[in-house]
Short mmCIF file of C-alpha atoms and ligand atoms in Angstrom, two decimals:
data_model
loop_
_atom_site.label_atom_id
_atom_site.label_comp_id
_atom_site.label_asym_id
_atom_site.label_seq_id
_atom_site.Cartn_x
_atom_site.Cartn_y
_atom_site.Cartn_z
CA MET A 1 112.26 -40.46 -100.55
CA GLU A 2 109.58 -42.38 -98.71
CA SER A 3 107.02 -44.63 -100.33
CA LYS A 4 103.83 -46.14 -98.87
CA LYS A 5 103.23 -48.51 -101.81
CA ASN A 6 105.03 -51.75 -102.49
CA ILE A 7 107.99 -51.22 -104.81
CA ASN A 8 109.98 -53.14 -107.41
CA LEU A 9 113.76 -53.00 -107.50
CA LYS A 10 116.61 -54.29 -109.62
CA LEU A 11 119.53 -55.69 -107.66
CA LYS A 12 123.01 -56.08 -109.11
CA VAL A 13 124.54 -58.52 -106.66
CA TRP A 14 128.15 -59.70 -106.38
CA ARG A 15 128.20 -63.49 -106.66
CA GLN A 16 131.40 -65.34 -105.79
CA LYS A 17 131.67 -69.01 -104.84
CA ASN A 18 134.65 -68.64 -102.50
CA ALA A 19 137.78 -66.56 -101.86
CA GLN A 20 139.62 -68.20 -104.77
CA ALA A 21 136.85 -68.04 -107.37
CA THR A 22 136.35 -65.15 -109.76
CA GLY A 23 133.22 -63.19 -108.87
CA GLU A 24 130.72 -61.39 -111.07
CA PHE A 25 127.65 -59.19 -110.78
CA LYS A 26 124.31 -60.84 -111.45
CA THR A 27 121.03 -58.99 -111.79
CA TYR A 28 117.87 -59.97 -109.89
CA ASP A 29 114.38 -58.51 -109.58
CA ALA A 30 113.00 -57.80 -106.13
CA LYS A 31 109.26 -57.62 -106.77
CA ASP A 32 106.39 -56.23 -104.71
CA VAL A 33 108.59 -55.21 -101.78
CA SER A 34 106.77 -53.78 -98.77
CA PRO A 35 108.12 -50.42 -97.56
CA ASP A 36 107.92 -51.88 -94.04
CA ALA A 37 110.27 -54.76 -94.87
CA SER A 38 113.88 -54.55 -93.78
CA PHE A 39 116.60 -54.79 -96.40
CA LEU A 40 117.45 -58.32 -95.24
CA GLU A 41 113.79 -59.36 -95.36
CA MET A 42 113.72 -58.12 -98.96
CA LEU A 43 116.78 -60.30 -99.68
CA ASP A 44 115.11 -63.24 -97.90
CA ALA A 45 112.19 -62.95 -100.36
CA VAL A 46 114.58 -62.79 -103.34
CA ASN A 47 116.33 -65.88 -101.98
CA GLU A 48 113.02 -67.72 -101.61
CA SER A 49 112.31 -67.14 -105.29
CA LEU A 50 115.85 -68.24 -106.25
CA ILE A 51 115.48 -71.45 -104.23
CA THR A 52 112.09 -72.11 -105.84
CA LYS A 53 113.76 -71.83 -109.25
CA GLY A 54 116.51 -74.24 -108.14
CA GLU A 55 119.15 -71.49 -108.03
CA GLN A 56 121.69 -70.79 -105.30
CA PRO A 57 120.46 -68.19 -102.77
CA ILE A 58 122.52 -65.03 -102.19
CA VAL A 59 124.73 -65.57 -99.15
CA PHE A 60 124.93 -62.75 -96.61
CA ASP A 61 125.86 -62.64 -92.93
CA HIS A 62 123.26 -61.84 -90.26
CA ASP A 63 122.19 -62.86 -86.79
CA CYS A 64 120.31 -60.56 -84.39
CA ARG A 65 118.69 -58.33 -87.06
CA GLU A 66 118.41 -55.73 -84.30
CA GLY A 67 121.57 -53.73 -84.94
CA ILE A 68 123.46 -55.13 -81.99
CA CYS A 69 125.49 -58.20 -82.99
CA GLY A 70 127.63 -56.82 -85.84
CA SER A 71 127.11 -59.84 -88.09
CA CYS A 72 125.44 -58.09 -91.00
CA GLY A 73 126.98 -55.68 -93.44
CA PHE A 74 127.64 -55.16 -97.13
CA MET A 75 127.85 -52.25 -99.53
CA ILE A 76 124.71 -50.78 -101.10
CA ASP A 77 125.63 -48.44 -103.96
CA GLY A 78 129.06 -47.94 -102.40
CA ASN A 79 127.73 -47.12 -98.93
CA ALA A 80 128.57 -49.47 -96.06
CA HIS A 81 125.23 -50.66 -94.58
CA GLY A 82 123.41 -48.51 -97.16
CA PRO A 83 122.41 -44.86 -97.34
CA GLN A 84 120.88 -44.37 -93.88
CA LYS A 85 123.24 -42.77 -91.35
CA GLY A 86 123.84 -44.61 -88.08
CA THR A 87 121.97 -47.71 -89.28
CA THR A 88 123.00 -51.31 -89.81
CA VAL A 89 121.73 -52.99 -92.97
CA CYS A 90 119.48 -55.25 -90.84
CA GLN A 91 117.77 -52.13 -89.48
CA LEU A 92 117.50 -50.42 -92.86
CA HIS A 93 113.95 -50.32 -94.20
CA MET A 94 112.72 -50.38 -97.76
CA ARG A 95 110.74 -47.14 -97.34
CA HIS A 96 114.05 -45.37 -97.96
CA PHE A 97 114.17 -46.64 -101.55
CA LYS A 98 112.24 -45.64 -104.66
CA ASP A 99 110.16 -47.77 -106.98
CA GLY A 100 112.23 -48.86 -109.97
CA GLN A 101 115.56 -48.13 -108.28
CA GLU A 102 118.62 -50.19 -109.23
CA LEU A 103 120.93 -51.08 -106.34
CA VAL A 104 124.45 -52.50 -106.44
CA LEU A 105 125.25 -54.90 -103.58
CA GLU A 106 128.87 -55.79 -102.87
CA PRO A 107 130.73 -57.42 -100.00
CA TRP A 108 133.21 -55.54 -97.80
CA ARG A 109 136.32 -55.11 -99.96
CA ALA A 110 139.53 -55.44 -97.89
CA ALA A 111 142.47 -57.83 -98.14
CA ALA A 112 142.13 -58.61 -94.43
CA PHE A 113 138.46 -59.63 -94.97
CA PRO A 114 138.60 -62.39 -97.62
CA ILE A 115 135.27 -63.16 -99.28
CA LYS A 116 133.69 -66.37 -98.02
CA LYS A 117 130.77 -66.36 -100.43
CA ASP A 118 128.80 -63.65 -102.25
CA LEU A 119 128.23 -60.83 -99.71
CA MET A 120 129.77 -62.68 -96.76
CA THR A 121 133.36 -62.00 -95.71
CA ASP A 122 135.68 -63.59 -93.18
CA ARG A 123 136.12 -61.03 -90.40
CA SER A 124 138.06 -63.29 -88.05
CA ALA A 125 140.93 -60.77 -88.24
CA PHE A 126 138.84 -58.67 -85.83
CA ASP A 127 138.57 -61.65 -83.45
CA ARG A 128 142.35 -62.02 -83.49
CA ILE A 129 142.78 -58.31 -82.68
CA ILE A 130 140.45 -58.77 -79.69
CA SER A 131 142.30 -61.93 -78.62
CA SER A 132 145.57 -60.00 -78.62
CA GLY A 133 144.41 -57.71 -75.80
CA GLY A 134 140.78 -56.61 -76.00
CA TYR A 135 139.89 -57.94 -72.56
CA ILE A 136 140.64 -57.43 -68.87
CA SER A 137 142.56 -60.32 -67.34
CA VAL A 138 143.19 -58.85 -63.87
CA ASN A 139 140.93 -60.23 -61.17
CA ALA A 140 138.48 -57.39 -60.60
CA GLY A 141 136.61 -59.35 -57.89
CA GLY A 142 132.86 -59.76 -57.65
CA ALA A 143 130.28 -57.26 -58.85
CA GLN A 144 130.92 -53.97 -57.06
CA ASP A 145 128.37 -51.66 -55.50
CA ALA A 146 127.74 -48.77 -57.84
CA ASN A 147 129.76 -46.30 -55.77
CA ALA A 148 132.61 -48.59 -54.65
CA ILE A 149 134.86 -47.55 -57.55
CA PRO A 150 134.07 -43.92 -58.34
CA ILE A 151 134.36 -43.24 -62.09
CA PRO A 152 133.88 -39.68 -63.37
CA LYS A 153 130.69 -39.43 -65.42
CA PRO A 154 132.46 -38.13 -68.58
CA ASP A 155 134.84 -41.14 -68.45
CA ALA A 156 131.98 -43.59 -67.97
CA ASP A 157 130.08 -41.96 -70.86
CA GLU A 158 133.10 -42.13 -73.15
CA ALA A 159 133.81 -45.75 -72.27
CA MET A 160 130.16 -46.56 -72.97
CA ALA A 161 130.17 -44.71 -76.29
CA SER A 162 133.27 -46.65 -77.41
CA ALA A 163 131.80 -49.93 -76.16
CA THR A 164 128.89 -49.58 -78.59
CA CYS A 165 131.15 -50.70 -81.47
CA ILE A 166 129.58 -53.91 -82.75
CA GLY A 167 132.62 -55.06 -84.76
CA CYS A 168 130.81 -55.05 -88.09
CA GLY A 169 133.76 -53.92 -90.21
CA ALA A 170 132.00 -51.08 -92.07
CA CYS A 171 134.81 -48.75 -91.04
CA VAL A 172 137.39 -50.97 -92.78
CA ALA A 173 135.22 -51.39 -95.88
CA SER A 174 134.66 -47.64 -96.24
CA CYS A 175 138.28 -46.63 -95.67
CA LYS A 176 140.42 -46.08 -98.77
CA ASN A 177 143.31 -47.70 -96.83
CA ALA A 178 141.17 -50.53 -95.41
CA SER A 179 142.34 -49.42 -91.98
CA ALA A 180 140.98 -51.03 -88.82
CA ALA A 181 141.99 -48.04 -86.68
CA LEU A 182 138.43 -47.06 -85.67
CA PHE A 183 137.49 -50.57 -84.54
CA THR A 184 140.75 -51.19 -82.68
CA SER A 185 140.76 -47.76 -81.07
CA ALA A 186 137.16 -48.12 -79.89
CA LYS A 187 138.15 -51.29 -78.02
CA ILE A 188 141.33 -49.73 -76.61
CA THR A 189 139.51 -46.57 -75.43
CA HIS A 190 136.58 -48.48 -73.99
CA MET A 191 138.84 -50.28 -71.55
CA ALA A 192 141.49 -47.59 -71.01
CA MET A 193 138.80 -45.22 -69.67
CA LEU A 194 137.88 -47.56 -66.80
CA PRO A 195 140.01 -48.24 -63.70
CA GLN A 196 139.86 -52.03 -64.17
CA GLY A 197 141.08 -51.66 -67.74
CA ARG A 198 143.86 -49.14 -67.03
CA VAL A 199 146.03 -51.81 -65.37
CA GLU A 200 146.82 -53.48 -68.71
CA ALA A 201 146.32 -50.42 -70.93
CA ASP A 202 149.95 -50.21 -72.12
CA LYS A 203 150.27 -53.88 -73.01
CA ARG A 204 146.84 -53.83 -74.63
CA ALA A 205 147.63 -50.85 -76.88
CA LEU A 206 150.95 -52.34 -78.03
CA ASN A 207 149.56 -55.81 -78.69
CA MET A 208 146.32 -54.79 -80.39
CA VAL A 209 148.04 -52.31 -82.71
CA ALA A 210 150.70 -54.92 -83.56
CA GLN A 211 148.00 -57.50 -84.35
CA MET A 212 146.06 -54.98 -86.44
CA ASP A 213 149.19 -54.38 -88.56
CA LYS A 214 149.93 -58.11 -88.77
CA GLU A 215 146.45 -58.79 -90.17
CA GLY A 216 147.21 -56.58 -93.17
CA PHE A 217 144.90 -53.63 -92.46
CA GLY A 218 146.10 -50.33 -93.92
CA ALA A 219 147.40 -47.33 -92.02
CA CYS A 220 145.03 -44.59 -90.86
CA THR A 221 145.32 -41.26 -92.69
CA THR A 222 142.51 -39.66 -90.64
CA THR A 223 140.15 -39.22 -93.58
CA GLY A 224 137.20 -39.87 -91.28
CA VAL A 225 134.97 -41.88 -93.60
CA CYS A 226 135.17 -44.74 -91.06
CA SER A 227 133.34 -42.70 -88.45
CA ALA A 228 130.92 -41.23 -91.01
CA SER A 229 129.89 -44.70 -92.19
CA CYS A 230 129.88 -46.38 -88.77
CA PRO A 231 126.39 -47.58 -87.82
CA LYS A 232 127.19 -46.80 -84.18
CA GLU A 233 128.76 -43.41 -85.03
CA ILE A 234 131.98 -44.24 -83.18
CA SER A 235 133.99 -41.04 -82.84
CA LEU A 236 137.27 -40.37 -84.63
CA ILE A 237 138.64 -39.13 -81.29
CA ASN A 238 139.16 -42.79 -80.38
CA ILE A 239 141.92 -43.00 -82.98
CA ALA A 240 143.76 -40.03 -81.46
CA LYS A 241 143.40 -41.68 -78.06
CA MET A 242 144.73 -44.98 -79.38
CA ASN A 243 147.75 -43.22 -80.86
CA ARG A 244 148.40 -41.53 -77.53
CA GLU A 245 148.07 -44.81 -75.63
CA TYR A 246 150.37 -46.52 -78.12
CA LEU A 247 153.00 -43.76 -77.97
CA ARG A 248 152.91 -43.67 -74.17
CA ALA A 249 153.25 -47.47 -73.99
CA SER A 250 156.12 -47.45 -76.51
CA VAL A 251 158.03 -44.85 -74.46
CA MET A 252 157.40 -46.81 -71.24
CA LYS A 253 158.65 -50.00 -72.91
CA LYS A 254 161.78 -48.22 -74.16
CA ASP A 255 162.32 -46.93 -70.64
CA GLU A 256 162.06 -50.45 -69.22
CA ILE A 257 164.59 -51.78 -71.75
CA SER A 258 167.04 -48.91 -71.20
CA GLY A 259 166.52 -48.90 -67.44
CA GLY A 260 164.79 -45.51 -67.51
CA ASP A 261 167.49 -43.59 -69.41
CA SER A 262 165.15 -42.27 -72.14
CA ALA A 263 163.03 -40.16 -69.74
S1 LIG B 301 133.84 -48.81 -85.37
FE1 LIG B 301 131.75 -48.76 -86.23
S2 LIG B 301 131.99 -49.48 -88.34
FE2 LIG B 301 133.83 -50.09 -87.24
S3 LIG B 301 133.46 -52.16 -86.50
FE3 LIG B 301 132.84 -50.76 -84.83
S4 LIG B 301 130.65 -50.42 -85.19
FE4 LIG B 301 131.42 -51.29 -87.12
S1 LIG B 302 122.28 -58.79 -87.86
FE1 LIG B 302 123.05 -58.16 -85.90
S2 LIG B 302 123.64 -56.12 -86.26
FE2 LIG B 302 122.71 -56.67 -88.14
#
């Protein structure tokens, strides 16, 4: 439902001082909100009024506000990043809401993402998954001419599509198992599809999956809500590819240990 007039909203916002504290919902009015404002701009205005009254502003993560950095993200009425498909909360506009609507704002809920404050969670578990193998450490030399390393167009397109993951964590927050399979698989596929990344593909798959499990994320049961709620619409196929990479790497490793007897 689109509105041209300014609107008034009621926000039920999760307030929590830190990971140890008990949280609670508190209700706030968002008054005279322009339909052209972004959701975060609306929250900025609410925070201004809270600060004016001497109250603590609502803490939420953000940086680029252009849908590219992956810093923002919380639940709006149970939807990660809100109701608009393929959209980060920083790119969500108030014209998608109705006058008088009540919205429930909650942080990502996952044991591996402890709450830092209010709507902000600690997503450093994702950084540790990346550190465990989400990079290319072979010396690929200087920048190549475009045609020096021929890469089939479908492979390049798939690598690019996977590379658009911004690491926001909406997939984890939406998943009933709090699985990080979509995020991890996007990183694994992105690099496995390119010749420079293939060199370490086996080690990468084993290490990143092991780190994902160590961080306490749940197992994937291929429900698909991760992909449906992903602001970058990362495909579920990545998870199948990750499983294949992982299985292949596990067999290769077994072969190395047994001297090739398992083949
Ligand atoms: S897969 Fe999608 S939802 Fe998950 S971290 Fe990447 S961009 Fe965010
Ligand atoms: S603030 Fe960067 S993606 Fe939303």
